Amino acid sequence: MINCLKPLRMGELKIDIPLIQGGMGVRVSTASLAAAVANCGAAGTIAGVGLADEADCIGRDNFFRSSRQALVSEIHKARELTKGVFGVNIMVALTNYEDLARAAAKEDINFIVSGAGLPLKLPEYTIGTQVKLIPIVSSGRVAELIIKTWKKRYNRIPDALVVEGPLAGGHLGYRFDELETGKAHSLDDILLDVLGVVKDIPGGIPVIAGGGVFDGKDIARILGLGASGVQIGTRFVATDECSVADEFKQAYIDSQEKDTIIIKSPVGLPGRSIKTKFIDGLLKGVKMPFECKFKCLKTCDPQSAPYCIAKAMLNAFKGDIDNAVVFAGSYVSRIKKIVSVKELIDELVSETCSALALKSAIAV
Ligand SMILES: Cc1cc2nc3c(=O)[nH]c(=O)nc-3n(C[C@H](O)[C@H](O)[C@H](O)COP(=O)(O)O)c2cc1C
């Protein structure tokens, strides 16, 4: 594979292929996927949410310890498998957010990506480490708020920003009605908005864009707008190295365009999932009673939440699709087969290089 792309740089850290595999909980992006991506010269991400052994988590302290140990163990596994670049994704909405961020930062990882809330205190948890800090934002206004707060409190700025648009899989930083009516701003518009915010910052901040980026044409378009890289999630689920059950991958392959839906999640954000029997039930107002043994989300009230998102996502991981929330991006129905991570990355790079070459040929 010939890589014509400009590496993504964050200080001394260089990612040869400017592509970050998005962190995907629960147990979707673990060590095997992150390391495979890193071995191809892109950047892999382990998702920190939902790794704990449920049987070992009765009560808050055990939940914290078990989650921390599981994340550190995934990091160690990944480091054994790759010398490449990888990091972790930790959602601000988690009750053990600080604990996971502090634990991960002490390990041999390259970055922490953090969204589903404002990571305003993240620099405090990683002080004295070299870990690059990458907030996820959904507007220029949010980017500005994080930059100003970090500058004032910690005299530092983010090492990069991920802009996540409304077509992404998983939880989305937009209002439910904006997503349902298709009125949320497009990824391209939000990217330009965020680029406008960072342009006057001395030294600049690389901006990485994701959400609905499917192929090399999309990557070329995003890079052409001024992004330094892309983040892709959904496509990496349909790879050999992704650790979810075959049924989860098959749900992706079998899905049609009409099958994705925006749901309300106890995280307090809307999320995009493939329709399942479980979701049909939710839409009909059926409550899915559950016993909460550890409160994993700051935002969830187990007394009133209609279902447990952690359990529904764990069911997806295990392949129990009828009882699951199967997060996926809006383009999931375009995925037709399961490939290796290397095949996927080679294809994306070669398509991007062709699209960029065509664009410059037309410009001449
Ligand atoms: C199954 C799945 C789980 C996800 N879990 C998380 C997560 O735990 N934390 C997070 O910040 N983003 C999560 N995301 C979003 C991805 O990190 C990524 O930003 C997104 O998938 C990019 O859009 P795309 O799916 O259209 O490529 C998830 C996405 C999917 C598909």
Short mmCIF file of N, CA, C and O in Angstrom, two decimals, residues 198-315:
data_model
loop_
_atom_site.label_atom_id
_atom_site.label_comp_id
_atom_site.label_asym_id
_atom_site.label_seq_id
_atom_site.Cartn_x
_atom_site.Cartn_y
_atom_site.Cartn_z
N VAL A 198 -10.10 27.39 16.08
CA VAL A 198 -8.70 27.06 16.39
C VAL A 198 -7.68 27.82 15.53
O VAL A 198 -6.49 27.82 15.84
N LYS A 199 -8.16 28.51 14.49
CA LYS A 199 -7.19 29.07 13.52
C LYS A 199 -6.26 30.12 14.13
O LYS A 199 -5.11 30.25 13.71
N ASP A 200 -6.74 30.84 15.15
CA ASP A 200 -5.91 31.90 15.71
C ASP A 200 -5.08 31.44 16.92
O ASP A 200 -4.40 32.23 17.56
N ILE A 201 -5.17 30.16 17.22
CA ILE A 201 -4.42 29.67 18.39
C ILE A 201 -2.97 29.42 18.00
O ILE A 201 -2.69 28.69 17.04
N PRO A 202 -2.03 30.05 18.72
CA PRO A 202 -0.62 29.87 18.35
C PRO A 202 -0.23 28.39 18.34
O PRO A 202 -0.55 27.67 19.27
N GLY A 203 0.41 27.94 17.29
CA GLY A 203 0.80 26.53 17.17
C GLY A 203 -0.32 25.68 16.59
O GLY A 203 -0.08 24.57 16.11
N GLY A 204 -1.56 26.18 16.68
CA GLY A 204 -2.71 25.45 16.12
C GLY A 204 -3.09 24.23 16.94
O GLY A 204 -2.34 23.81 17.82
N ILE A 205 -4.25 23.70 16.64
CA ILE A 205 -4.70 22.44 17.25
C ILE A 205 -5.21 21.57 16.11
O ILE A 205 -6.10 22.00 15.36
N PRO A 206 -4.64 20.37 15.94
CA PRO A 206 -5.16 19.51 14.87
C PRO A 206 -6.62 19.15 15.12
O PRO A 206 -7.00 18.85 16.26
N VAL A 207 -7.42 19.18 14.07
CA VAL A 207 -8.83 18.83 14.20
C VAL A 207 -9.09 17.56 13.40
O VAL A 207 -8.71 17.45 12.23
N ILE A 208 -9.71 16.60 14.07
CA ILE A 208 -9.99 15.29 13.47
C ILE A 208 -11.51 15.20 13.36
O ILE A 208 -12.21 15.53 14.32
N ALA A 209 -12.02 14.78 12.21
CA ALA A 209 -13.48 14.79 12.05
C ALA A 209 -14.02 13.39 11.80
O ALA A 209 -13.38 12.58 11.11
N GLY A 210 -15.18 13.09 12.35
CA GLY A 210 -15.77 11.76 12.18
C GLY A 210 -17.29 11.81 12.27
O GLY A 210 -17.88 12.83 12.64
N GLY A 211 -17.89 10.70 11.91
CA GLY A 211 -19.35 10.61 11.93
C GLY A 211 -19.85 10.56 10.51
O GLY A 211 -19.98 11.60 9.87
N GLY A 212 -20.05 9.36 9.98
CA GLY A 212 -20.52 9.23 8.60
C GLY A 212 -19.39 9.23 7.58
O GLY A 212 -19.65 9.33 6.38
N VAL A 213 -18.16 9.08 8.04
CA VAL A 213 -17.03 8.98 7.09
C VAL A 213 -16.94 7.50 6.68
O VAL A 213 -16.61 6.65 7.51
N PHE A 214 -17.27 7.21 5.45
CA PHE A 214 -17.37 5.81 5.02
C PHE A 214 -16.19 5.36 4.16
O PHE A 214 -15.60 4.32 4.38
N ASP A 215 -15.85 6.18 3.17
CA ASP A 215 -14.81 5.71 2.24
C ASP A 215 -13.77 6.79 1.98
O ASP A 215 -13.78 7.86 2.59
N GLY A 216 -12.86 6.48 1.03
CA GLY A 216 -11.77 7.40 0.74
C GLY A 216 -12.23 8.74 0.19
O GLY A 216 -11.58 9.76 0.41
N LYS A 217 -13.36 8.72 -0.51
CA LYS A 217 -13.89 10.00 -1.02
C LYS A 217 -14.27 10.89 0.14
O LYS A 217 -14.02 12.11 0.12
N ASP A 218 -14.90 10.30 1.14
CA ASP A 218 -15.27 11.08 2.33
C ASP A 218 -14.01 11.61 3.04
O ASP A 218 -13.96 12.75 3.47
N ILE A 219 -13.01 10.74 3.15
CA ILE A 219 -11.79 11.16 3.85
C ILE A 219 -11.14 12.32 3.08
O ILE A 219 -10.75 13.33 3.67
N ALA A 220 -11.06 12.18 1.76
CA ALA A 220 -10.45 13.25 0.95
C ALA A 220 -11.22 14.56 1.12
O ALA A 220 -10.63 15.64 1.22
N ARG A 221 -12.56 14.46 1.18
CA ARG A 221 -13.38 15.67 1.35
C ARG A 221 -13.07 16.34 2.69
O ARG A 221 -12.85 17.55 2.76
N ILE A 222 -13.01 15.51 3.74
CA ILE A 222 -12.79 16.04 5.09
C ILE A 222 -11.39 16.66 5.20
O ILE A 222 -11.20 17.75 5.76
N LEU A 223 -10.39 15.98 4.63
CA LEU A 223 -9.03 16.54 4.67
C LEU A 223 -8.98 17.82 3.85
O LEU A 223 -8.31 18.79 4.23
N GLY A 224 -9.71 17.83 2.74
CA GLY A 224 -9.76 19.01 1.86
C GLY A 224 -10.34 20.22 2.57
O GLY A 224 -10.00 21.37 2.24
N LEU A 225 -11.21 19.98 3.54
CA LEU A 225 -11.81 21.11 4.27
C LEU A 225 -10.85 21.69 5.31
O LEU A 225 -11.11 22.73 5.90
N GLY A 226 -9.76 20.95 5.58
CA GLY A 226 -8.78 21.47 6.53
C GLY A 226 -8.59 20.61 7.77
O GLY A 226 -7.82 20.97 8.67
N ALA A 227 -9.27 19.45 7.84
CA ALA A 227 -9.05 18.56 8.98
C ALA A 227 -7.66 17.93 8.87
O ALA A 227 -7.13 17.76 7.77
N SER A 228 -7.08 17.58 10.02
CA SER A 228 -5.77 16.91 10.02
C SER A 228 -5.91 15.40 10.02
O SER A 228 -4.92 14.68 9.88
N GLY A 229 -7.13 14.92 10.21
CA GLY A 229 -7.34 13.48 10.24
C GLY A 229 -8.82 13.17 10.33
O GLY A 229 -9.66 14.07 10.43
N VAL A 230 -9.13 11.86 10.28
CA VAL A 230 -10.54 11.44 10.43
C VAL A 230 -10.65 10.41 11.55
O VAL A 230 -9.68 9.73 11.88
N GLN A 231 -11.86 10.34 12.12
CA GLN A 231 -12.15 9.26 13.07
C GLN A 231 -13.26 8.41 12.48
O GLN A 231 -14.29 8.94 12.04
N ILE A 232 -13.03 7.10 12.48
CA ILE A 232 -14.02 6.17 11.92
C ILE A 232 -14.33 5.09 12.95
O ILE A 232 -13.40 4.52 13.55
N GLY A 233 -15.62 4.82 13.16
CA GLY A 233 -16.00 3.79 14.12
C GLY A 233 -16.64 2.59 13.44
O GLY A 233 -16.05 1.51 13.33
N THR A 234 -17.86 2.82 12.94
CA THR A 234 -18.71 1.73 12.43
C THR A 234 -17.97 0.74 11.51
O THR A 234 -18.11 -0.47 11.66
N ARG A 235 -17.18 1.22 10.59
CA ARG A 235 -16.56 0.29 9.63
C ARG A 235 -15.65 -0.72 10.32
O ARG A 235 -15.46 -1.84 9.84
N PHE A 236 -15.08 -0.30 11.47
CA PHE A 236 -14.15 -1.20 12.15
C PHE A 236 -14.85 -2.33 12.91
O PHE A 236 -14.20 -3.28 13.33
N VAL A 237 -16.18 -2.20 13.08
CA VAL A 237 -16.90 -3.31 13.75
C VAL A 237 -16.90 -4.53 12.82
O VAL A 237 -16.76 -5.67 13.27
N ALA A 238 -17.05 -4.27 11.53
CA ALA A 238 -17.11 -5.37 10.56
C ALA A 238 -15.71 -5.81 10.13
O ALA A 238 -15.40 -5.90 8.94
N THR A 239 -14.88 -6.06 11.14
CA THR A 239 -13.53 -6.57 10.84
C THR A 239 -13.29 -7.83 11.65
O THR A 239 -13.90 -8.04 12.71
N ASP A 240 -12.35 -8.64 11.17
CA ASP A 240 -12.01 -9.89 11.87
C ASP A 240 -11.55 -9.62 13.30
O ASP A 240 -11.82 -10.38 14.21
N GLU A 241 -10.83 -8.51 13.47
CA GLU A 241 -10.19 -8.27 14.77
C GLU A 241 -11.11 -7.65 15.81
O GLU A 241 -10.74 -7.56 16.98
N CYS A 242 -12.29 -7.21 15.40
CA CYS A 242 -13.24 -6.64 16.37
C CYS A 242 -13.77 -7.79 17.23
O CYS A 242 -14.15 -8.84 16.72
N SER A 243 -13.81 -7.55 18.55
CA SER A 243 -14.06 -8.69 19.45
C SER A 243 -15.53 -9.02 19.71
O SER A 243 -15.82 -9.89 20.52
N VAL A 244 -16.48 -8.36 19.04
CA VAL A 244 -17.89 -8.67 19.30
C VAL A 244 -18.29 -10.02 18.67
O VAL A 244 -17.61 -10.51 17.77
N ALA A 245 -19.44 -10.55 19.13
CA ALA A 245 -19.96 -11.82 18.59
C ALA A 245 -20.26 -11.68 17.10
O ALA A 245 -20.58 -10.59 16.61
N ASP A 246 -20.21 -12.81 16.41
CA ASP A 246 -20.50 -12.81 14.96
C ASP A 246 -21.89 -12.24 14.67
O ASP A 246 -22.11 -11.59 13.65
N GLU A 247 -22.85 -12.49 15.58
CA GLU A 247 -24.23 -12.00 15.36
C GLU A 247 -24.26 -10.47 15.28
O GLU A 247 -25.07 -9.90 14.56
N PHE A 248 -23.43 -9.82 16.06
CA PHE A 248 -23.34 -8.34 16.04
C PHE A 248 -22.86 -7.90 14.66
O PHE A 248 -23.47 -7.05 13.99
N LYS A 249 -21.80 -8.53 14.18
CA LYS A 249 -21.26 -8.16 12.86
C LYS A 249 -22.29 -8.47 11.77
O LYS A 249 -22.48 -7.70 10.83
N GLN A 250 -22.99 -9.62 11.94
CA GLN A 250 -23.98 -10.00 10.93
C GLN A 250 -25.14 -8.98 10.90
O GLN A 250 -25.68 -8.68 9.83
N ALA A 251 -25.48 -8.43 12.08
CA ALA A 251 -26.56 -7.42 12.12
C ALA A 251 -26.14 -6.21 11.27
O ALA A 251 -26.99 -5.58 10.62
N TYR A 252 -24.87 -5.91 11.27
CA TYR A 252 -24.37 -4.82 10.41
C TYR A 252 -24.54 -5.18 8.94
O TYR A 252 -25.04 -4.39 8.14
N ILE A 253 -24.08 -6.39 8.60
CA ILE A 253 -24.12 -6.81 7.18
C ILE A 253 -25.57 -6.87 6.68
O ILE A 253 -25.85 -6.52 5.54
N ASP A 254 -26.47 -7.37 7.55
CA ASP A 254 -27.87 -7.56 7.14
C ASP A 254 -28.66 -6.25 7.11
O ASP A 254 -29.77 -6.21 6.56
N SER A 255 -28.16 -5.20 7.71
CA SER A 255 -28.97 -3.99 7.90
C SER A 255 -29.25 -3.29 6.57
O SER A 255 -28.45 -3.34 5.64
N GLN A 256 -30.43 -2.66 6.53
CA GLN A 256 -30.78 -1.85 5.36
C GLN A 256 -30.89 -0.40 5.82
O GLN A 256 -30.96 -0.13 7.02
N GLU A 257 -30.96 0.49 4.84
CA GLU A 257 -30.91 1.92 5.17
C GLU A 257 -31.97 2.33 6.19
O GLU A 257 -31.72 3.12 7.08
N LYS A 258 -33.15 1.73 6.06
CA LYS A 258 -34.27 2.12 6.93
C LYS A 258 -34.11 1.59 8.37
O LYS A 258 -34.92 1.91 9.23
N ASP A 259 -33.08 0.79 8.60
CA ASP A 259 -32.99 0.08 9.88
C ASP A 259 -32.31 0.85 11.00
O ASP A 259 -32.28 0.38 12.14
N THR A 260 -31.70 2.00 10.71
CA THR A 260 -31.08 2.72 11.84
C THR A 260 -32.10 3.68 12.44
O THR A 260 -32.98 4.19 11.76
N ILE A 261 -31.94 3.93 13.72
CA ILE A 261 -32.93 4.73 14.44
C ILE A 261 -32.23 5.50 15.56
O ILE A 261 -31.21 5.05 16.09
N ILE A 262 -32.80 6.67 15.87
CA ILE A 262 -32.26 7.45 16.99
C ILE A 262 -33.05 7.09 18.24
O ILE A 262 -34.29 7.14 18.23
N ILE A 263 -32.33 6.70 19.29
CA ILE A 263 -33.02 6.33 20.54
C ILE A 263 -32.59 7.26 21.68
O ILE A 263 -31.54 7.92 21.58
N LYS A 264 -33.41 7.30 22.73
CA LYS A 264 -33.03 8.05 23.93
C LYS A 264 -32.26 7.10 24.83
O LYS A 264 -32.71 5.98 25.08
N SER A 265 -31.11 7.54 25.30
CA SER A 265 -30.29 6.67 26.15
C SER A 265 -30.22 7.23 27.56
O SER A 265 -30.19 8.45 27.75
N PRO A 266 -30.16 6.36 28.57
CA PRO A 266 -29.99 6.83 29.96
C PRO A 266 -28.70 7.64 30.16
O PRO A 266 -28.53 8.27 31.19
N VAL A 267 -27.81 7.63 29.17
CA VAL A 267 -26.61 8.50 29.24
C VAL A 267 -27.04 9.97 29.24
O VAL A 267 -26.30 10.86 29.65
N GLY A 268 -28.27 10.21 28.76
CA GLY A 268 -28.75 11.60 28.70
C GLY A 268 -28.54 12.19 27.32
O GLY A 268 -28.75 13.39 27.11
N LEU A 269 -28.13 11.37 26.39
CA LEU A 269 -27.91 11.82 25.01
C LEU A 269 -28.68 10.87 24.08
O LEU A 269 -28.90 9.71 24.42
N PRO A 270 -29.03 11.36 22.90
CA PRO A 270 -29.58 10.41 21.92
C PRO A 270 -28.47 9.52 21.38
O PRO A 270 -27.28 9.86 21.48
N GLY A 271 -28.86 8.39 20.80
CA GLY A 271 -27.85 7.51 20.21
C GLY A 271 -28.40 6.87 18.95
O GLY A 271 -29.62 6.72 18.82
N ARG A 272 -27.51 6.51 18.03
CA ARG A 272 -27.96 5.86 16.79
C ARG A 272 -27.69 4.35 16.88
O ARG A 272 -26.56 3.94 17.14
N SER A 273 -28.75 3.59 16.65
CA SER A 273 -28.64 2.13 16.76
C SER A 273 -29.36 1.48 15.58
O SER A 273 -30.16 2.12 14.90
N ILE A 274 -29.05 0.20 15.37
CA ILE A 274 -29.86 -0.60 14.45
C ILE A 274 -31.12 -1.00 15.20
O ILE A 274 -31.07 -1.29 16.41
N LYS A 275 -32.27 -1.00 14.50
CA LYS A 275 -33.54 -1.42 15.15
C LYS A 275 -33.43 -2.89 15.55
O LYS A 275 -32.98 -3.72 14.74
N THR A 276 -33.88 -3.17 16.76
CA THR A 276 -33.91 -4.56 17.23
C THR A 276 -35.27 -4.78 17.89
O THR A 276 -36.01 -3.82 18.12
N LYS A 277 -35.56 -6.03 18.27
CA LYS A 277 -36.82 -6.31 18.98
C LYS A 277 -36.85 -5.51 20.27
O LYS A 277 -37.88 -5.01 20.69
N PHE A 278 -35.71 -5.41 20.91
CA PHE A 278 -35.60 -4.66 22.18
C PHE A 278 -36.02 -3.20 21.96
O PHE A 278 -36.81 -2.64 22.72
N ILE A 279 -35.54 -2.61 20.88
CA ILE A 279 -35.87 -1.21 20.59
C ILE A 279 -37.33 -1.06 20.19
O ILE A 279 -38.00 -0.12 20.60
N ASP A 280 -37.85 -2.04 19.44
CA ASP A 280 -39.30 -2.01 19.12
C ASP A 280 -40.11 -1.93 20.41
O ASP A 280 -41.06 -1.16 20.51
N GLY A 281 -39.71 -2.74 21.39
CA GLY A 281 -40.39 -2.75 22.68
C GLY A 281 -40.32 -1.38 23.35
O GLY A 281 -41.32 -0.85 23.84
N LEU A 282 -39.14 -0.81 23.35
CA LEU A 282 -38.95 0.52 23.97
C LEU A 282 -39.86 1.56 23.33
O LEU A 282 -40.48 2.38 23.99
N LEU A 283 -39.95 1.48 21.99
CA LEU A 283 -40.77 2.46 21.25
C LEU A 283 -42.24 2.31 21.60
O LEU A 283 -43.00 3.27 21.58
N LYS A 284 -42.63 1.07 21.95
CA LYS A 284 -44.03 0.85 22.34
C LYS A 284 -44.26 1.21 23.80
O LYS A 284 -45.34 0.99 24.35
N GLY A 285 -43.19 1.69 24.46
CA GLY A 285 -43.35 2.13 25.85
C GLY A 285 -43.14 1.03 26.87
O GLY A 285 -43.39 1.21 28.06
N VAL A 286 -42.67 -0.15 26.40
CA VAL A 286 -42.42 -1.24 27.34
C VAL A 286 -41.22 -0.87 28.22
O VAL A 286 -40.20 -0.42 27.71
N LYS A 287 -41.37 -1.03 29.53
CA LYS A 287 -40.23 -0.77 30.43
C LYS A 287 -39.45 -2.06 30.59
O LYS A 287 -40.04 -3.14 30.67
N MET A 288 -38.15 -1.95 30.58
CA MET A 288 -37.33 -3.15 30.73
C MET A 288 -36.72 -3.09 32.13
O MET A 288 -35.66 -2.48 32.31
N PRO A 289 -37.40 -3.66 33.12
CA PRO A 289 -36.93 -3.50 34.50
C PRO A 289 -35.53 -4.09 34.67
O PRO A 289 -35.19 -5.09 34.03
N PHE A 290 -34.73 -3.45 35.50
CA PHE A 290 -33.38 -3.98 35.74
C PHE A 290 -32.95 -3.64 37.16
O PHE A 290 -33.46 -2.70 37.76
N GLU A 291 -32.02 -4.44 37.62
CA GLU A 291 -31.47 -4.18 38.95
C GLU A 291 -30.10 -3.54 38.74
O GLU A 291 -29.27 -4.10 38.02
N CYS A 292 -29.90 -2.36 39.31
CA CYS A 292 -28.61 -1.68 39.11
C CYS A 292 -27.71 -1.99 40.30
O CYS A 292 -27.97 -1.57 41.41
N LYS A 293 -26.64 -2.74 40.03
CA LYS A 293 -25.76 -3.14 41.14
C LYS A 293 -24.66 -2.11 41.38
O LYS A 293 -24.00 -2.08 42.40
N PHE A 294 -24.41 -1.31 40.37
CA PHE A 294 -23.39 -0.27 40.50
C PHE A 294 -23.87 0.84 39.58
O PHE A 294 -24.34 0.57 38.49
N LYS A 295 -23.78 2.07 39.99
CA LYS A 295 -24.31 3.13 39.14
C LYS A 295 -23.16 3.55 38.23
O LYS A 295 -22.23 4.22 38.67
N CYS A 296 -23.21 3.15 36.96
CA CYS A 296 -22.05 3.41 36.10
C CYS A 296 -22.13 4.79 35.43
O CYS A 296 -21.11 5.32 34.99
N LEU A 297 -23.35 5.37 35.36
CA LEU A 297 -23.49 6.66 34.67
C LEU A 297 -23.93 7.75 35.63
O LEU A 297 -24.89 7.56 36.39
N LYS A 298 -23.24 8.88 35.58
CA LYS A 298 -23.63 10.02 36.43
C LYS A 298 -25.06 10.43 36.11
O LYS A 298 -25.81 10.85 36.97
N THR A 299 -25.40 10.29 34.82
CA THR A 299 -26.66 10.84 34.33
C THR A 299 -27.86 9.91 34.44
O THR A 299 -28.97 10.30 34.12
N CYS A 300 -27.64 8.67 34.85
CA CYS A 300 -28.74 7.68 34.84
C CYS A 300 -29.39 7.60 36.22
O CYS A 300 -28.70 7.50 37.23
N ASP A 301 -30.74 7.63 36.24
CA ASP A 301 -31.45 7.37 37.48
C ASP A 301 -32.08 5.98 37.33
O ASP A 301 -33.10 5.83 36.66
N PRO A 302 -31.47 4.97 37.96
CA PRO A 302 -31.95 3.60 37.75
C PRO A 302 -33.42 3.42 38.14
O PRO A 302 -34.08 2.52 37.62
N GLN A 303 -33.95 4.28 39.02
CA GLN A 303 -35.36 4.16 39.41
C GLN A 303 -36.29 4.49 38.24
O GLN A 303 -37.34 3.88 38.08
N SER A 304 -35.90 5.47 37.44
CA SER A 304 -36.80 5.92 36.38
C SER A 304 -36.34 5.54 34.96
O SER A 304 -37.12 5.64 34.01
N ALA A 305 -35.07 5.11 34.82
CA ALA A 305 -34.58 4.78 33.47
C ALA A 305 -35.38 3.62 32.89
O ALA A 305 -35.62 2.63 33.59
N PRO A 306 -35.82 3.70 31.63
CA PRO A 306 -36.63 2.62 31.06
C PRO A 306 -35.83 1.34 30.81
O PRO A 306 -36.41 0.27 30.65
N TYR A 307 -34.53 1.44 30.75
CA TYR A 307 -33.70 0.24 30.54
C TYR A 307 -32.27 0.55 30.95
O TYR A 307 -31.91 1.71 31.18
N CYS A 308 -31.46 -0.51 31.02
CA CYS A 308 -30.04 -0.33 31.36
C CYS A 308 -29.24 -0.37 30.06
O CYS A 308 -29.18 -1.41 29.40
N ILE A 309 -28.64 0.75 29.71
CA ILE A 309 -27.91 0.82 28.44
C ILE A 309 -26.67 -0.08 28.48
O ILE A 309 -26.31 -0.70 27.48
N ALA A 310 -26.03 -0.19 29.65
CA ALA A 310 -24.82 -1.02 29.76
C ALA A 310 -25.18 -2.48 29.45
O ALA A 310 -24.46 -3.18 28.72
N LYS A 311 -26.31 -2.93 30.02
CA LYS A 311 -26.73 -4.33 29.80
C LYS A 311 -27.14 -4.55 28.34
O LYS A 311 -26.77 -5.57 27.73
N ALA A 312 -27.87 -3.57 27.78
CA ALA A 312 -28.32 -3.72 26.39
C ALA A 312 -27.12 -3.75 25.42
O ALA A 312 -27.15 -4.46 24.41
N MET A 313 -26.08 -3.00 25.76
CA MET A 313 -24.89 -3.02 24.89
C MET A 313 -24.05 -4.27 25.12
O MET A 313 -23.43 -4.80 24.20
N LEU A 314 -24.07 -4.76 26.36
CA LEU A 314 -23.35 -6.01 26.64
C LEU A 314 -24.03 -7.17 25.89
O LEU A 314 -23.35 -8.05 25.35
N ASN A 315 -25.37 -7.13 25.83
CA ASN A 315 -26.09 -8.16 25.06
C ASN A 315 -25.68 -8.11 23.59
O ASN A 315 -25.55 -9.16 22.95
#
